[in-house]
Short mmCIF file of C-alpha atoms in Angstrom, two decimals:
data_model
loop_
_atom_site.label_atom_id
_atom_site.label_comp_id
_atom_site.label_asym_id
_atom_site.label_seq_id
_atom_site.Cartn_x
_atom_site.Cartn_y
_atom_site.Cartn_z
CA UNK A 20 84.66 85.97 109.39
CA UNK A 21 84.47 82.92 111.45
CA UNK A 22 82.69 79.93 110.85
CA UNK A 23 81.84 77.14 113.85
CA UNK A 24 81.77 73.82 111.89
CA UNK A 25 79.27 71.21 113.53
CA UNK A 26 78.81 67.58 112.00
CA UNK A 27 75.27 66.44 113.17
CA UNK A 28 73.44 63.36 112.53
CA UNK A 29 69.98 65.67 113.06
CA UNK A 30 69.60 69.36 112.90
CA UNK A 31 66.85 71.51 112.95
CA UNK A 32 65.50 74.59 113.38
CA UNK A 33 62.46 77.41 113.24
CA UNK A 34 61.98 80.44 113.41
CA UNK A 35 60.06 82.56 116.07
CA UNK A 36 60.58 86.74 115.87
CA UNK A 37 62.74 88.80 114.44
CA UNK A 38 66.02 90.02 116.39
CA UNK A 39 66.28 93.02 114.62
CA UNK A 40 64.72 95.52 112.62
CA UNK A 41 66.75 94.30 108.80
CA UNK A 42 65.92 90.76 109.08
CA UNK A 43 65.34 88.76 106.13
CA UNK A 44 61.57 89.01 105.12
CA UNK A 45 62.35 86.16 102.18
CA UNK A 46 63.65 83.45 104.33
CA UNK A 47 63.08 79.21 104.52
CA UNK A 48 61.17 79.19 107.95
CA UNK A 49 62.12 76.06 109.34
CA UNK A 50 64.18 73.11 108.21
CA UNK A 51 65.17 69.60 109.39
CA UNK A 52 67.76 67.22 108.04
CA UNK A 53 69.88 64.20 108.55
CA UNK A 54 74.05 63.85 108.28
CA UNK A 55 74.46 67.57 107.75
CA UNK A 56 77.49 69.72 107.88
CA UNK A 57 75.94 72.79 109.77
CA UNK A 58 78.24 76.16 109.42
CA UNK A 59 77.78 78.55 112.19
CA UNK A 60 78.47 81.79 110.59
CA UNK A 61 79.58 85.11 111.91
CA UNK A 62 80.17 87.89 109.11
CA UNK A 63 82.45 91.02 110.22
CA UNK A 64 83.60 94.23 109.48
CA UNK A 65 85.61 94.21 106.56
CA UNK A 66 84.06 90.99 104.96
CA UNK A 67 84.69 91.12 101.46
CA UNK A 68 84.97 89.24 98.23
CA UNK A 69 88.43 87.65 99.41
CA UNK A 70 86.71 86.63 102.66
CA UNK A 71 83.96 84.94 100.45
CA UNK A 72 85.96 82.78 98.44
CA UNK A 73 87.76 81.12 101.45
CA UNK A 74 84.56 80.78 103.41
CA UNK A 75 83.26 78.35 100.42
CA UNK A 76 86.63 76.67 100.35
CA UNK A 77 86.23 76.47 103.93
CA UNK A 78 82.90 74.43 104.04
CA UNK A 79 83.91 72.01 100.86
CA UNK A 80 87.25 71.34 102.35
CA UNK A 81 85.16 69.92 105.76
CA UNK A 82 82.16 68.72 103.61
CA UNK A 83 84.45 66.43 101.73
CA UNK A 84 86.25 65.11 104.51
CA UNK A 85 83.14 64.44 106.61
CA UNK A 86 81.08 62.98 103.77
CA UNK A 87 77.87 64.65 104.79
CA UNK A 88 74.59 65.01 102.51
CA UNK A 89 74.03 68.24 102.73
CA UNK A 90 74.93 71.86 104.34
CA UNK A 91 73.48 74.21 106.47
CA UNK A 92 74.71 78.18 106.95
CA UNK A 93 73.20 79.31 109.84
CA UNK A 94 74.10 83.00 110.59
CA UNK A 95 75.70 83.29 114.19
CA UNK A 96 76.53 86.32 115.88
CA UNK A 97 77.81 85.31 118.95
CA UNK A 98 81.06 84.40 117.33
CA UNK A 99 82.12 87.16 116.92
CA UNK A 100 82.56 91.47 118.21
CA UNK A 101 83.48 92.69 115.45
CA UNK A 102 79.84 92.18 113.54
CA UNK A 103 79.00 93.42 109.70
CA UNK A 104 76.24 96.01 109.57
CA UNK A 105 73.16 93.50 108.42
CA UNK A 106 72.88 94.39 104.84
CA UNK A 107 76.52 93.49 103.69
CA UNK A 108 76.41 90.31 106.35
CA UNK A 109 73.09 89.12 104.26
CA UNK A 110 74.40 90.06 100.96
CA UNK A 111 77.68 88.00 102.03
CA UNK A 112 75.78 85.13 103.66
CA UNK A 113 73.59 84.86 100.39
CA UNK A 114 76.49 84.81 98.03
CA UNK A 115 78.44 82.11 99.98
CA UNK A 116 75.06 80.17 99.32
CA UNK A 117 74.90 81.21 95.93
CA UNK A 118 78.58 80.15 95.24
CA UNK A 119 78.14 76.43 97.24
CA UNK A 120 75.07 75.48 95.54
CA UNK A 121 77.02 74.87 92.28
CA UNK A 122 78.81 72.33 94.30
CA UNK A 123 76.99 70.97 97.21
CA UNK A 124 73.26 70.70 98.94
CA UNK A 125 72.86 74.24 100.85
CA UNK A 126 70.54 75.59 102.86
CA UNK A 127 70.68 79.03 104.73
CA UNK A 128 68.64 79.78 107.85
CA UNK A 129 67.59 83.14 108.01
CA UNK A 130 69.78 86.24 109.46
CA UNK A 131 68.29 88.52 111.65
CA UNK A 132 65.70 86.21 113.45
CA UNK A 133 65.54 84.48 116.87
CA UNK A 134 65.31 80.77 115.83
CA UNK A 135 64.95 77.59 118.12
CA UNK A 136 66.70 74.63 116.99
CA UNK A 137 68.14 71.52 117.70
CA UNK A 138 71.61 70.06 116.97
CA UNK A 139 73.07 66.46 118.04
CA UNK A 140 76.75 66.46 116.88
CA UNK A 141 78.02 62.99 115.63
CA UNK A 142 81.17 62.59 117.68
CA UNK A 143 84.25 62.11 115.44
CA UNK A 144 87.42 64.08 115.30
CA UNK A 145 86.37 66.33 112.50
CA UNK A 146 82.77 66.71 113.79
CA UNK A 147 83.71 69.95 115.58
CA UNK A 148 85.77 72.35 113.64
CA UNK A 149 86.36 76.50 113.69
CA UNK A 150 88.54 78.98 111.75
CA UNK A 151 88.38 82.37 111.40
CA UNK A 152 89.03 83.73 108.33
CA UNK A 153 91.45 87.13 107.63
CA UNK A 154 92.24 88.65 104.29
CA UNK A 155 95.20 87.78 102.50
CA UNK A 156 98.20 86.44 103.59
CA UNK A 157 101.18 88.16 105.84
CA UNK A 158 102.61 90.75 104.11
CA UNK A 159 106.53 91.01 104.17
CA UNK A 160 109.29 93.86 103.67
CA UNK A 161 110.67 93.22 99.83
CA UNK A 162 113.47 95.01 98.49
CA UNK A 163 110.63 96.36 96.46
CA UNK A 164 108.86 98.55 98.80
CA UNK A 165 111.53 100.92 98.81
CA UNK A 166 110.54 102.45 95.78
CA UNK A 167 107.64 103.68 98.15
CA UNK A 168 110.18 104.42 101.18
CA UNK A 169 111.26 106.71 97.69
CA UNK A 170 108.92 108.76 98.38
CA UNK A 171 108.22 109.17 102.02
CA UNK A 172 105.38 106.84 102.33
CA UNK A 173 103.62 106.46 104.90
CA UNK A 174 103.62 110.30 105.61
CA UNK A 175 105.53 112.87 103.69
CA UNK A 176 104.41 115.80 101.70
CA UNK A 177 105.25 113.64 98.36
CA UNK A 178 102.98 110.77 100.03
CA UNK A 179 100.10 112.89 100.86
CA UNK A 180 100.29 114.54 97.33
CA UNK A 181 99.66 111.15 95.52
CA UNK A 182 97.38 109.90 97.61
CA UNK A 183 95.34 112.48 97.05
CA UNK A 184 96.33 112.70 93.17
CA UNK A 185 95.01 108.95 93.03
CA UNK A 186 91.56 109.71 94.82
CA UNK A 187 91.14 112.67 92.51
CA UNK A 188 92.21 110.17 89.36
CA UNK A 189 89.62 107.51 90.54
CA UNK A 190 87.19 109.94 90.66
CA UNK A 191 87.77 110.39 86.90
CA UNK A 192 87.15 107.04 86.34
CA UNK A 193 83.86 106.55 88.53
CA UNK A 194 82.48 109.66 88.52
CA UNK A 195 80.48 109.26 91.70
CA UNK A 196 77.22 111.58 92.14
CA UNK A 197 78.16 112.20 95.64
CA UNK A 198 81.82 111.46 97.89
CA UNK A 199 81.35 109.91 101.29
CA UNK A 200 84.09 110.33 103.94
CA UNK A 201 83.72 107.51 106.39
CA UNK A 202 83.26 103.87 106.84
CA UNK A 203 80.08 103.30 106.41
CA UNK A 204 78.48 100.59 104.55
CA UNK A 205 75.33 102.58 103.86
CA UNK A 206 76.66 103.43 100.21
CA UNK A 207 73.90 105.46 97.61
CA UNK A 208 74.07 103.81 94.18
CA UNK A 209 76.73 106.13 91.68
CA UNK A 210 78.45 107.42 94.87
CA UNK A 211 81.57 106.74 96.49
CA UNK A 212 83.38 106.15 100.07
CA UNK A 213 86.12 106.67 101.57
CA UNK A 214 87.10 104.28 104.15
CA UNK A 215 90.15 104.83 106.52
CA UNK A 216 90.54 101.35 108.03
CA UNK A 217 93.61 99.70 110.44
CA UNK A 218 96.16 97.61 109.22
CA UNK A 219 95.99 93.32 110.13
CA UNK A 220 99.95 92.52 110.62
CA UNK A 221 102.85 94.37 110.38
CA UNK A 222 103.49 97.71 109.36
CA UNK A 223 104.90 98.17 105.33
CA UNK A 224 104.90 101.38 103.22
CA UNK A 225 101.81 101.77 100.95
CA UNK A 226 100.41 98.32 101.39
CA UNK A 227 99.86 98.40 104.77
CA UNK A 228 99.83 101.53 106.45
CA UNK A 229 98.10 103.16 109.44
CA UNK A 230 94.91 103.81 108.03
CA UNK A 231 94.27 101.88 105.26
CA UNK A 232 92.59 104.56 102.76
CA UNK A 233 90.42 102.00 101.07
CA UNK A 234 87.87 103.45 97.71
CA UNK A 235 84.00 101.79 97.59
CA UNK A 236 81.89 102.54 94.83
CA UNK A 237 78.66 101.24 94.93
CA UNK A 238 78.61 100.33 90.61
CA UNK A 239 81.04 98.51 88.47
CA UNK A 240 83.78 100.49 86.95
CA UNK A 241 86.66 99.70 83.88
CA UNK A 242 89.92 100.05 85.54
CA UNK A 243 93.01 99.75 83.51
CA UNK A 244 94.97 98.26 86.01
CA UNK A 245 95.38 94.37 87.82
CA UNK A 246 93.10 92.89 90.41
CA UNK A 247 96.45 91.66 92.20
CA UNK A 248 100.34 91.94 91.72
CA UNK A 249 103.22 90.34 92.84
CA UNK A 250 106.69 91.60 93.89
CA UNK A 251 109.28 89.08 95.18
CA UNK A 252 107.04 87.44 98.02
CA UNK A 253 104.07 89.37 98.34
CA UNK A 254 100.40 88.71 96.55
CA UNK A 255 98.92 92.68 96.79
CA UNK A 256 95.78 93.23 96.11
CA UNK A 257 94.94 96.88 94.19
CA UNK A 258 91.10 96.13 93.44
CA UNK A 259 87.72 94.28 93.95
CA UNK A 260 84.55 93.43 92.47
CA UNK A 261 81.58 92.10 94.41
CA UNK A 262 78.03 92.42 95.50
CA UNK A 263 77.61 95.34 92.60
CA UNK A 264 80.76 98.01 94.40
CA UNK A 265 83.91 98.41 93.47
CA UNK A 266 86.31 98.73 96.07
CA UNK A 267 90.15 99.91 95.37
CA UNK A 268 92.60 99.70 98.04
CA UNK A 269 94.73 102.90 97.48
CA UNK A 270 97.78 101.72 98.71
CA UNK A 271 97.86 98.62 96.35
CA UNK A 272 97.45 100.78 93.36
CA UNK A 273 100.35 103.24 94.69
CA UNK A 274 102.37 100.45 94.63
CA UNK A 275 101.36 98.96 91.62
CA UNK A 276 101.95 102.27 89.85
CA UNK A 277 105.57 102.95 91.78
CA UNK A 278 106.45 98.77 91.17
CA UNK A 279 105.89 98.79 87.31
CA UNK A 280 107.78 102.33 87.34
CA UNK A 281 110.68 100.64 89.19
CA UNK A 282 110.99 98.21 86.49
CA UNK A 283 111.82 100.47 83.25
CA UNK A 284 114.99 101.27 82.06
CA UNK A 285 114.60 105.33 82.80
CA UNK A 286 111.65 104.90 86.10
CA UNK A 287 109.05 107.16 85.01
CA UNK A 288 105.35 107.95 86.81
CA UNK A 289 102.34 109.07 84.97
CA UNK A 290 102.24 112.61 85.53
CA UNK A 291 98.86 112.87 86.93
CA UNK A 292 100.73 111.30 90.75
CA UNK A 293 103.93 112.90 89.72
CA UNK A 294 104.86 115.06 92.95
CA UNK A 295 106.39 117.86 90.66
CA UNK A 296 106.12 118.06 87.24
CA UNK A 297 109.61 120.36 86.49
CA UNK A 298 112.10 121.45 88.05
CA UNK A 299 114.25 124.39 87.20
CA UNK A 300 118.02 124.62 87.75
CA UNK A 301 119.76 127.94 86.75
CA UNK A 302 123.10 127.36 85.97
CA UNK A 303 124.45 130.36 88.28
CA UNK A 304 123.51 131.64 91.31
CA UNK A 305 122.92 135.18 90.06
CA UNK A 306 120.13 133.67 88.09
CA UNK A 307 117.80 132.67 90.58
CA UNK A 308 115.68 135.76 89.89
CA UNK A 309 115.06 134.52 86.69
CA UNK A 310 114.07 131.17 87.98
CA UNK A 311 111.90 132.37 90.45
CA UNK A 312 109.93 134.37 87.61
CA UNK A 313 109.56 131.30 85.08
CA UNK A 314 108.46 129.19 88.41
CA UNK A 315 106.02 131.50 88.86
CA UNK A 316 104.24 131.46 85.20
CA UNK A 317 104.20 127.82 85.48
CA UNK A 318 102.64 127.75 88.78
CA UNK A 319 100.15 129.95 87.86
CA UNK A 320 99.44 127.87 84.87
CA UNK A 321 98.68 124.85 86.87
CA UNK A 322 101.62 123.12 87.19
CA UNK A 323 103.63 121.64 89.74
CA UNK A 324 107.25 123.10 89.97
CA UNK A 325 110.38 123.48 92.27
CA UNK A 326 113.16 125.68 91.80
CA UNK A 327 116.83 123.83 92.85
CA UNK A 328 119.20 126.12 93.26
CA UNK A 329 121.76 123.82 95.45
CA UNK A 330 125.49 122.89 95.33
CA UNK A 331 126.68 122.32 91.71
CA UNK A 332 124.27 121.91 88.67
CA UNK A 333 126.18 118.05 87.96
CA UNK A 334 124.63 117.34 91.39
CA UNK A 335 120.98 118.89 91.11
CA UNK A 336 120.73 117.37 87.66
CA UNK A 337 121.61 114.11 88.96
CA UNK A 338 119.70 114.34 91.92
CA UNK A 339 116.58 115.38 89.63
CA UNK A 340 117.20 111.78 87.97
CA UNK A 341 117.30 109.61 91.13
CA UNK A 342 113.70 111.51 92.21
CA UNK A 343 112.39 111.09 89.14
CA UNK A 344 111.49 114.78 88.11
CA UNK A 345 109.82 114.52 84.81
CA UNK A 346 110.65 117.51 83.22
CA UNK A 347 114.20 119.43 84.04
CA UNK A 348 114.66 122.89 82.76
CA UNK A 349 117.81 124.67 82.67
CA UNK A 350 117.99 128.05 82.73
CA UNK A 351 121.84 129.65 81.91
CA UNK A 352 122.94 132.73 79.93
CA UNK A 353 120.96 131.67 76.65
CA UNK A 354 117.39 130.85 78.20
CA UNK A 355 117.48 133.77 79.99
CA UNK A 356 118.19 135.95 76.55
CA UNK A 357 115.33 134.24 74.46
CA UNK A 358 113.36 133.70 77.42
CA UNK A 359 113.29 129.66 76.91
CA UNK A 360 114.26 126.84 78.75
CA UNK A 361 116.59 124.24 78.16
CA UNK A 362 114.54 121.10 78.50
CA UNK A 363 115.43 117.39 79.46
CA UNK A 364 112.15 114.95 79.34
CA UNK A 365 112.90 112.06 81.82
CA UNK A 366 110.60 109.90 79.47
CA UNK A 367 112.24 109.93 76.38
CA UNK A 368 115.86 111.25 77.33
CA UNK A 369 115.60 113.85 75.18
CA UNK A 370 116.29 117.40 75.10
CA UNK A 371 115.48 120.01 73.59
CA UNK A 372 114.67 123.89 73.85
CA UNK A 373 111.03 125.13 74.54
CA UNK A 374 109.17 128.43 75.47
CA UNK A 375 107.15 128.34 78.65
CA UNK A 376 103.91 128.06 76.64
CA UNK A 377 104.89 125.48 74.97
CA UNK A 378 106.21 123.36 77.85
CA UNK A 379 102.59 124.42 79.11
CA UNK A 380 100.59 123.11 76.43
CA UNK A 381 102.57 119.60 76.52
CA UNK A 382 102.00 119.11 80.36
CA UNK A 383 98.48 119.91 80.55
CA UNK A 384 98.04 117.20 77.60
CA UNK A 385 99.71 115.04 79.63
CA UNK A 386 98.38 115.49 82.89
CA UNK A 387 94.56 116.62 82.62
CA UNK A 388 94.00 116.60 86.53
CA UNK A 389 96.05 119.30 86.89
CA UNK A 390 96.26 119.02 91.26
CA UNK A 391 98.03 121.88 92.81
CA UNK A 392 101.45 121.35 94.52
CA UNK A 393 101.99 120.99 98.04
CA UNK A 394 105.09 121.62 98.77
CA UNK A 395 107.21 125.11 98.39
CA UNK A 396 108.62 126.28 94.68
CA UNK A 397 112.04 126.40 96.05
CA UNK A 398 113.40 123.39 97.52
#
């Protein structure tokens, strides 16, 4: 957004024909008024709730300083390229009026009309002001975003699988009547859109990436996780609420998810975005047969599993922990004669010794999505 702030000791307009086909049809006419702050307003792609609030900080930071009487928005496209489609520049014009009106005199000439009007600035250093307004504030590298360098982000396998896995878990929650691909604005009440959306500043795993995959669903949603987080110097934002859509940046909420993991004792991530749900290690190499069988019932189950058959068992079991491979089964001399597997549940530390069915039955509860792997069952 950016607004063109004008002090005038007279300003008026009125309005003559409309300048395109969504212009207001509910609109004040004409206006005149004395010692006003007028706002020249230009609303742009990406405008959101976050935009909003420092827009209306914007105009009472100026309105107090310039001890005015009263404010005028006056929509203004010639600020700006980068233009709002009309509905979500009105909606966002009317709420910024909506929001100052609790504070200030506000008026709001119409958007979408060609108006004549007359302006005659008062002539002090404050009398002629602009900013342009961007969402959020520089985002920095933290010693915290490597928990998503963890996992490949912005483009490995592991990063595509959880992006995905959190669509397909927001879907869950909204239950949209229809999925839009695309960034359109032109949202159907009960459906949802996927935006894909470039970055502002420098490039940062998950929170920044090239596109930003952002979630709009037009209807208001419970979501069980934080508006905003912080790590050591960054403010992310993970979800909105405005003008009756919900919007959920899925980058934040990877982060989120991956930042309060990073913070337990034993890391662990809900299973639902867990890459791989077990992994199997037999013991000896002449065993890998076996493996290759169980992997194969578990696949065909649903779930996600890899088979690590590499250098010695102290090293796959440890490199199991530093991925963070919920479930480890071992599979030695024993498992392969009762046809069981030796598990260890990254969760709880235990272990303890389980049939396939059963390890079935306890994953599914724990991860009702279910999404198929995408990487191969042997590593």
């Amino acid at each position: 957004m950016i607004q063109l702030f004008i002090h005038a000791s007279n300003f008026s307009y009125e309005t003559k024909e409309k300048a395109v086909d969504l212009a207001e049809e509910d609109y004040l006419p004409s206006l005149k008024k004395e010692n006003v702050l007028v706002v020249f307003t230009a609303v742009e792609k990406g405008d959101d709730n976050e935009v909003i609030e420092k827009a209306v900080e914007n105009v009472l930071d100026v309105y107090s300083k310039i001890k005015a009487t009263s404010v005028v928005i006056y929509p203004y496209a010639h600020l700006s390229r980068n233009l709002s489609d009309p509905v979500t520049a009105i909606s966002i014009l009317k709420e910024i009026e909506k929001r100052l009106k609790e504070k200030v005199e506000v008026y709001r000439s119409p958007f979408g009309w060609y108006k004549a009007f007359t302006i005659s600035c008062i002539g002090h250093p404050l009398s002629e002001l602009s900013r342009r307004i961007t969402k959020g504030s520089e985002l920095v590298k933290t010693e915290e975003l490597d928990v998503c360098n963890k996992f490949g982000f912005p483009y490995s396998a592991n990063a595509s699988f959880m992006k995905n896995a959190t669509l397909e878990y927001l879907k869950t929650i909204f239950k949209p009547e229809s999925v839009i691909l695309g960034n359109t604005e032109d949202i159907p009440k009960g459906s949802m859109a996927v935006k894909f959306l470039q970055p502002q500043g420098r490039p940062l795993p998950c929170i920044n990436e090239d596109p930003r995959m952002i979630i709009v669903f037009n209807g208001e949603a419970k979501l069980d996780f934080p508006k905003n987080f912080h790590d050591s110097k960054n403010e992310v934002k993970v979800w909105d609420f405005y003008d009756g859509k919900t919007s959920v940046d899925i980058g934040g909420l990877i982060y989120y998810i991956l930042f309060k993991a990073r913070n337990m004792p034993t890391p662990i991530l809900p299973l639902w975005i867990s890459p791989i749900h077990v992994r199997l290690l037999p013991v000896k190499e002449n065993m890998l047969q076996v493996a290759i069988e169980f992997a194969n019932k578990l696949k065909d189950a649903g779930l996600r599993v890899q088979i690590d058959a590499r250098e010695s068992l102290g090293n796959r079991i440890r490199r199991a922990g530093t991925e963070w491979i919920p479930y480890m089964g071992i599979i030695g001399e024993r498992e392969i004669k009762t046809g069981t597997l030796t598990i260890r549940i990254r969760g709880n530390n235990d272990q303890r010794t389980m049939t396939l069915d059963e390890l079935i039955s306890i994953i599914k509860k724990e991860d009702p999505l279910l999404i198929p792997q995408n990487v191969p069952v042997s590593s």
